[in-house]
Coordinates of C-alpha atoms in Angstrom, one line a residue:
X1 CA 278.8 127.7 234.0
X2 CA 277.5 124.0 234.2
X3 CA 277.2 122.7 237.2
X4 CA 276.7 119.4 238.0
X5 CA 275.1 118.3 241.8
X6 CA 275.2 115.4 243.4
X7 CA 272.0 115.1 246.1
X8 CA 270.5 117.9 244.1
X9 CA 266.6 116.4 245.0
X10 CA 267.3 117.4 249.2
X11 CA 266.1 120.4 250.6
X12 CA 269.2 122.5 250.1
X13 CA 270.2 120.9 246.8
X14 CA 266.3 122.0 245.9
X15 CA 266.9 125.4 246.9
X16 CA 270.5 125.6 245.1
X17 CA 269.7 124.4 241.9
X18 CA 267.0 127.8 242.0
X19 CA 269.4 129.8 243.1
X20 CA 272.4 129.1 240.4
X21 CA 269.5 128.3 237.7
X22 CA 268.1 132.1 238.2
X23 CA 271.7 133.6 238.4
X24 CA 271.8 132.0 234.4
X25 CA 274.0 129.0 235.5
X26 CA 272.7 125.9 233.3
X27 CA 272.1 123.0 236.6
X28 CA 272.2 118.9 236.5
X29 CA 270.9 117.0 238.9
X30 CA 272.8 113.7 239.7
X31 CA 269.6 111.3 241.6
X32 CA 268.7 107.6 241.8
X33 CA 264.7 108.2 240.7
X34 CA 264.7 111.1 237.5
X35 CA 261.0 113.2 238.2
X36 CA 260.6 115.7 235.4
X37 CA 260.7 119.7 236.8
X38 CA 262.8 122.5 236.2
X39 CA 266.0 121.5 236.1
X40 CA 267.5 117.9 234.1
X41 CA 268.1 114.9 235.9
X42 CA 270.2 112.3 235.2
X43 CA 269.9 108.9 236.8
X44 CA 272.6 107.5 238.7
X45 CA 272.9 105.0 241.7
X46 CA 275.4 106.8 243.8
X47 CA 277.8 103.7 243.5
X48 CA 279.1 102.9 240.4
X49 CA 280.4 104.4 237.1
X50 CA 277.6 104.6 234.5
X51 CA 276.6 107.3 231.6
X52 CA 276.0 110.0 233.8
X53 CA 279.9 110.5 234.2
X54 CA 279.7 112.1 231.0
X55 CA 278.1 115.1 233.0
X56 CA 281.3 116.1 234.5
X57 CA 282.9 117.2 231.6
X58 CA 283.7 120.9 231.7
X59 CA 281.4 121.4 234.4
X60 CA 281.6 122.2 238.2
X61 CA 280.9 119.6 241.0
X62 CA 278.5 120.6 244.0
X63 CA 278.5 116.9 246.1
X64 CA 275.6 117.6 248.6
X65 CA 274.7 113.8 248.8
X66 CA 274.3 112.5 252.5
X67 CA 271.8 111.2 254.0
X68 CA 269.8 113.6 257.0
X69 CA 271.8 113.0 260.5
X70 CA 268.6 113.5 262.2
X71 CA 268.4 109.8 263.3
X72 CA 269.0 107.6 266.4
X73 CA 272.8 107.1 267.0
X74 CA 273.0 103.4 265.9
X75 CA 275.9 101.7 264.8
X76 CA 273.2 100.6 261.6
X77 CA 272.6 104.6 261.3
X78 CA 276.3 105.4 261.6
X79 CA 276.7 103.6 258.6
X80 CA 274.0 104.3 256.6
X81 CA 275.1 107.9 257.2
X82 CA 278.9 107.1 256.1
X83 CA 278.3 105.2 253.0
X84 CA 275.0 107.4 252.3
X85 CA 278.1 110.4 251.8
X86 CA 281.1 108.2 251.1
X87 CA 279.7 105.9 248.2
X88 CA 278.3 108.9 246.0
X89 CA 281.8 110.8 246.9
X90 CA 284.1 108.2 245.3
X91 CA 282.2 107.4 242.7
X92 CA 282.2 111.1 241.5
X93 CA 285.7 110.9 242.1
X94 CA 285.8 107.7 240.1
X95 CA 284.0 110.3 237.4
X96 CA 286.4 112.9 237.6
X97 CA 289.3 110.5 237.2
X98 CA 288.2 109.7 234.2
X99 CA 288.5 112.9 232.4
X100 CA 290.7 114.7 230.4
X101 CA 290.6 118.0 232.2
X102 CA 290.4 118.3 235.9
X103 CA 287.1 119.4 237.0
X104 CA 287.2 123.5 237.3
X105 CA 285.7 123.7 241.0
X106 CA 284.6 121.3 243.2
X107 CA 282.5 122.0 246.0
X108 CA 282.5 119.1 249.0
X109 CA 279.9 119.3 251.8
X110 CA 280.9 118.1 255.0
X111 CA 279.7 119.4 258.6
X112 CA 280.9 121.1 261.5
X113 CA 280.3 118.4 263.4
X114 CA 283.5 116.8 262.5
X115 CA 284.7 119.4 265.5
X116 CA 282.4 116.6 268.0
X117 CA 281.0 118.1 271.0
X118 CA 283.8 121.3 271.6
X119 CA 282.5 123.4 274.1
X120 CA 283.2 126.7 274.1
X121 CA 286.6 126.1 272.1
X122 CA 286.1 128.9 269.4
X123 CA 286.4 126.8 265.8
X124 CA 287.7 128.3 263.0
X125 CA 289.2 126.6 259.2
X126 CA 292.3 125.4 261.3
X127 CA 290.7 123.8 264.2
X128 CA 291.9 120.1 263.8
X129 CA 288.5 117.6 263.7
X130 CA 287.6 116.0 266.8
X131 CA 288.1 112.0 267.3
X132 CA 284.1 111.2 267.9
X133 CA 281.4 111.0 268.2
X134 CA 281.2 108.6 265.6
X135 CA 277.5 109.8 264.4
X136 CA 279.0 113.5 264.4
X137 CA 283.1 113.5 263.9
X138 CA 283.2 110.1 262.5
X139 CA 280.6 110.4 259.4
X140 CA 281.9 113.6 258.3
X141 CA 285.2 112.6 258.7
X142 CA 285.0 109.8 256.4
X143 CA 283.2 111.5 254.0
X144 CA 286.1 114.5 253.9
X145 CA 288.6 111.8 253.6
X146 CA 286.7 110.5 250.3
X147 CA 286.9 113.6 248.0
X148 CA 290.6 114.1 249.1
X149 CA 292.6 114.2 246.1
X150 CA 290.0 114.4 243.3
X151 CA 290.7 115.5 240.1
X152 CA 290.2 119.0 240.3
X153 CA 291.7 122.5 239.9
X154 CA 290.0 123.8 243.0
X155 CA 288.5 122.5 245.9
X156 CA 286.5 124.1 248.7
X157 CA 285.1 121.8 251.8
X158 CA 282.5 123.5 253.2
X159 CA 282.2 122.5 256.9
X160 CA 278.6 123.7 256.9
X161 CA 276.8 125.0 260.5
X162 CA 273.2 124.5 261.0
X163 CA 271.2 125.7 257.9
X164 CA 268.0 127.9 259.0
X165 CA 265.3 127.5 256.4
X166 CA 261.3 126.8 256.7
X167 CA 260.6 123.4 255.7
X168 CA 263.5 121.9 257.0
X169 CA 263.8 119.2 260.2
X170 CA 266.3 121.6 262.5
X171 CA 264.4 124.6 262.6
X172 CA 260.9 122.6 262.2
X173 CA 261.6 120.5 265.1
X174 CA 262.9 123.9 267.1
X175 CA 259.5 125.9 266.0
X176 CA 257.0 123.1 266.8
X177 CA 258.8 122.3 270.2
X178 CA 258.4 126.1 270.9
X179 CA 255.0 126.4 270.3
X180 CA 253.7 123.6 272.4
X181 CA 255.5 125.0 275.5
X182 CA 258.8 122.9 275.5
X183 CA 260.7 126.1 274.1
X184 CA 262.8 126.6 277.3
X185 CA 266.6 126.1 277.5
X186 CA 267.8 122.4 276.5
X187 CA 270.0 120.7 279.5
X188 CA 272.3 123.1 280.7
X189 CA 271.7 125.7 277.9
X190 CA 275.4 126.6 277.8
X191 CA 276.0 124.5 274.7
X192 CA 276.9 126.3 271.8
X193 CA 274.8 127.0 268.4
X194 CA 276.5 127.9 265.4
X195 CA 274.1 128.5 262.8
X196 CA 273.5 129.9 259.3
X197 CA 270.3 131.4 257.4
X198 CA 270.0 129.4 254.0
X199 CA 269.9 133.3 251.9
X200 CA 273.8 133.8 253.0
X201 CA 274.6 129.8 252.7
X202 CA 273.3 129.6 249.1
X203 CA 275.4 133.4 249.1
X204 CA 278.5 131.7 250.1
X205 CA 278.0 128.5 247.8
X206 CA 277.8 131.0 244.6
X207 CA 281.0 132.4 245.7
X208 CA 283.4 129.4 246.3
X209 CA 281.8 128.6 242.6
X210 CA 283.3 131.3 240.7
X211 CA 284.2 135.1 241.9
X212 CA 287.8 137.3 241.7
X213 CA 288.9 135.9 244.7
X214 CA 287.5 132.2 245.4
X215 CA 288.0 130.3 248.1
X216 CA 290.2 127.0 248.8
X217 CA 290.3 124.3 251.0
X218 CA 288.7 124.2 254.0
X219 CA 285.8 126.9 254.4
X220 CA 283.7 127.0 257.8
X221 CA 279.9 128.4 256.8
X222 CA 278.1 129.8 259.5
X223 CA 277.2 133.5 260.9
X224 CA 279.3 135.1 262.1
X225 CA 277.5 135.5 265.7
X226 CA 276.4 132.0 267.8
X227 CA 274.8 131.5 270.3
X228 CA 274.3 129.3 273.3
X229 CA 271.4 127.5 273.8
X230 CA 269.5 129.2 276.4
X231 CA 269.9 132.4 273.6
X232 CA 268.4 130.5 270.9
X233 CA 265.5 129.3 272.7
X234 CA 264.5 132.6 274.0
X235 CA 265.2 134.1 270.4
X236 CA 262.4 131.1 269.4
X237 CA 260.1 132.5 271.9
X238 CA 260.3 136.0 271.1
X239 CA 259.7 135.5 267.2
X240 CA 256.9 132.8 267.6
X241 CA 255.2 134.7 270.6
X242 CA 255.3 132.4 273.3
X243 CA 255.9 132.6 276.9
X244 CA 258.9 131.9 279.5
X245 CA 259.3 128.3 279.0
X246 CA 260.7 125.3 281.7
X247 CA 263.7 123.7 281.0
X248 CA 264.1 120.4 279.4
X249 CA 267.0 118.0 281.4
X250 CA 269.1 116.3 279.7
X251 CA 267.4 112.7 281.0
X252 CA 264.1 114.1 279.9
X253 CA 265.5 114.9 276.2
X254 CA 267.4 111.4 276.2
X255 CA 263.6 110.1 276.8
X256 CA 261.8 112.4 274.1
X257 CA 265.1 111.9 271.9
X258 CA 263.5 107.7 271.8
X259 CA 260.0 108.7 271.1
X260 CA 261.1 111.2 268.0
X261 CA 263.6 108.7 266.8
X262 CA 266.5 111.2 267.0
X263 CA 269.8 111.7 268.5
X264 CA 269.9 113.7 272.0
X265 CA 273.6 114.7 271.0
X266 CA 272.1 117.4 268.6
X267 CA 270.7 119.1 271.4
X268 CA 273.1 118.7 274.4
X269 CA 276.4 119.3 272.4
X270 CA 277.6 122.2 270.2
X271 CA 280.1 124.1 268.4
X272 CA 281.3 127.6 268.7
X273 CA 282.6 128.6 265.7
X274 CA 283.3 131.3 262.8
X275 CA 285.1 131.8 259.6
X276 CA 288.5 133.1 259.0
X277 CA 288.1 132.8 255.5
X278 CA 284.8 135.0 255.6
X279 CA 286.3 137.5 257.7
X280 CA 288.9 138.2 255.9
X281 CA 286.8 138.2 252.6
X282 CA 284.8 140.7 254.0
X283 CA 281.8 138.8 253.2
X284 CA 278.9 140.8 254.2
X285 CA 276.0 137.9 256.0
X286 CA 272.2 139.1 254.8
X287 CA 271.3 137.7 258.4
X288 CA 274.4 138.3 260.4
X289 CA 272.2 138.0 263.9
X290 CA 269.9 134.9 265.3
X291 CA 266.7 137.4 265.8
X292 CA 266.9 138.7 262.0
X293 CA 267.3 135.2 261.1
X294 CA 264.2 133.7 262.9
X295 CA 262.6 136.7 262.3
X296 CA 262.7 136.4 258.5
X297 CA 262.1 132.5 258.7
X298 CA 259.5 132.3 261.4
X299 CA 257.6 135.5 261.9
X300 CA 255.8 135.8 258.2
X301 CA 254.0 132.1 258.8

């Protein structure tokens, strides 16, 4: 299959365009600066029509583009974050329009954050999205409503949990926190973590791709177990060796949230969800559990 994706040059658009490369898939890159390495890039500016529409022809669509949310909740970072995901959206759907067969598959990432702060509501495919925050529910709804209606046979959204993998800011910012002492329960610690190791993510990607029974619509990716915060902190200090930890109040983390130029939300709200669709797929998780996860990510370094 050819497969064309759209923030391809990000960390998990990196580690997907490995993964369907070694499983023989032939991989284009859609990115504003064209490096040379192992798989081709094709320039585009994530606006506007141009040659690289060509690409689409017979091939699949992975849009991955977005900015990362890991920024102060500004109204100027709100919308960098919308158009960073909306702009690149319609102009692959400009693409797409354009052709004379639909595009086979195409794969949409959004966020389960569009669910906002839900507390210990249990979120599945059919939970409705939430009316803010506008950094969380807001962005990610916009960027759902620009691939509605593309020209494709198939569509899958995946409404993606937190992605566990070594090198990126979510777990590198949990680890280093961890291991200077601050690794005790965030706020209240009740707040729910929904999470996913990046082995059964890129798993689940492949899938909605191509299989005997792919999936459609809306698809929630995460494990199949969360936890609340208080668990995922002493999970942290387990795998990385470190002892019993103080709390961090939620005035304290509104504080550090300034200094690290991020948005306290990520810590102090959370979602509690798992996937229908999975379940009833029988999809079988390579890290179904937060200790095997962290274990596999943290404990080799």
């Amino acid at each position: 299959m050819k497969i064309v994706i759209a923030g391809g040059s990000g960390a998990l658009g990196r580690r997907l365009s490995a993964h369907l490369t070694d499983a023989g898939h032939e991989v284009v890159v859609l990115t504003r600066r064209p490096v040379d390495g192992p798989h081709r890039q094709v320039g585009w500016d994530g606006r506007t029509l141009g040659p690289w529409a060509r690409e689409l022809e017979g091939a699949a669509v992975v849009n991955l583009a977005g900015e990362l949310v890991d920024r102060r909740p500004t109204t100027a970072n709100v919308d960098l974050l919308t158009s960073s995901r909306v702009d690149p959206t319609r102009a692959l759907a400009a693409a797409a329009a354009t052709l004379d067969e639909p595009v086979p598959v195409w794969v949409q990432a959004s966020t389960l954050a569009v669910h906002g702060d839900a507390g210990d509501r249990l979120i599945s495919e059919s939970s409705p999205p939430a009316d803010g925050p506008p950094q969380m529910a807001g962005v990610a709804t916009a960027w759902e409503s620009a691939a509605a209606g593309v020209n494709a046979r198939r569509q899958v959204v995946l409404r993606t949990s937190i992605v566990l993998d070594r090198g990126t800011p979510a777990l590198d910012r949990l680890a280093w926190l961890t291991r200077i002492g601050l690794g005790g329960r965030v706020g209240s610690g009740r707040q729910w973590f929904s999470w996913i190791h990046v082995d059964d993510w890129l798993r689940v990607v492949s899938w909605c791709l191509g299989s005997e029974e792919p999936p459609e619509g809306v698809l929630a990716v995460t494990a199949p177990n969360p936890v609340r915060n208080a668990e995922l902190m002493r999970s942290l200090r387990r795998v990385l060796h470190r002892p019993p930890a103080p709390p961090t109040p939620a005035p304290l983390l509104h504080v550090g949230a300034v200094l690290l130029r991020t948005d306290p939300a990520l810590g102090l709200t959370g979602r509690r969800a798992v996937s229908a669709k999975l379940t009833a797929a029988e999809f079988r998780f390579t890290h179904p559990h937060l200790d095997g996860a962290l274990e596999d990510l943290l404990a080799r370094r």
